[in-house]
């Protein structure tokens, strides 16, 4: 298992868009991304640096492994 990298909210959004997520809406500093098939909806905070636990949760909700996510960055 690869070490979880430090990344910003925008970097995380760009990586998730590569696997089929698209911008749904924004509420304050949180962007809601959606994927239709298979259905998933994720909230990504637009922070300069995401906490490791938050990033790990986003990766898990997207159905990715840490290694797959690192390859998308």
Phi, psi and omega in degrees: 000132181282151176290139182290123183281158172280131178212159179271171178297321180293321177296320179296318179297316179299320179293318181290329177295334179290339180251021170105000177280148177223159181293125177258306178194173177229134177236102182067236181264012180246130178259132178261121178251148180225148172231135185275321185224110352287150186297133173204145177224129187228140175257124181243120177286141180271063179263157179295327178215122180279142174296151183298320180295320178296314180296318179297322178294318178298316180297317180295317179295330179282350180078027181248161170267166179298319180297318179296320180294318180298322178295330180285335179289000000 
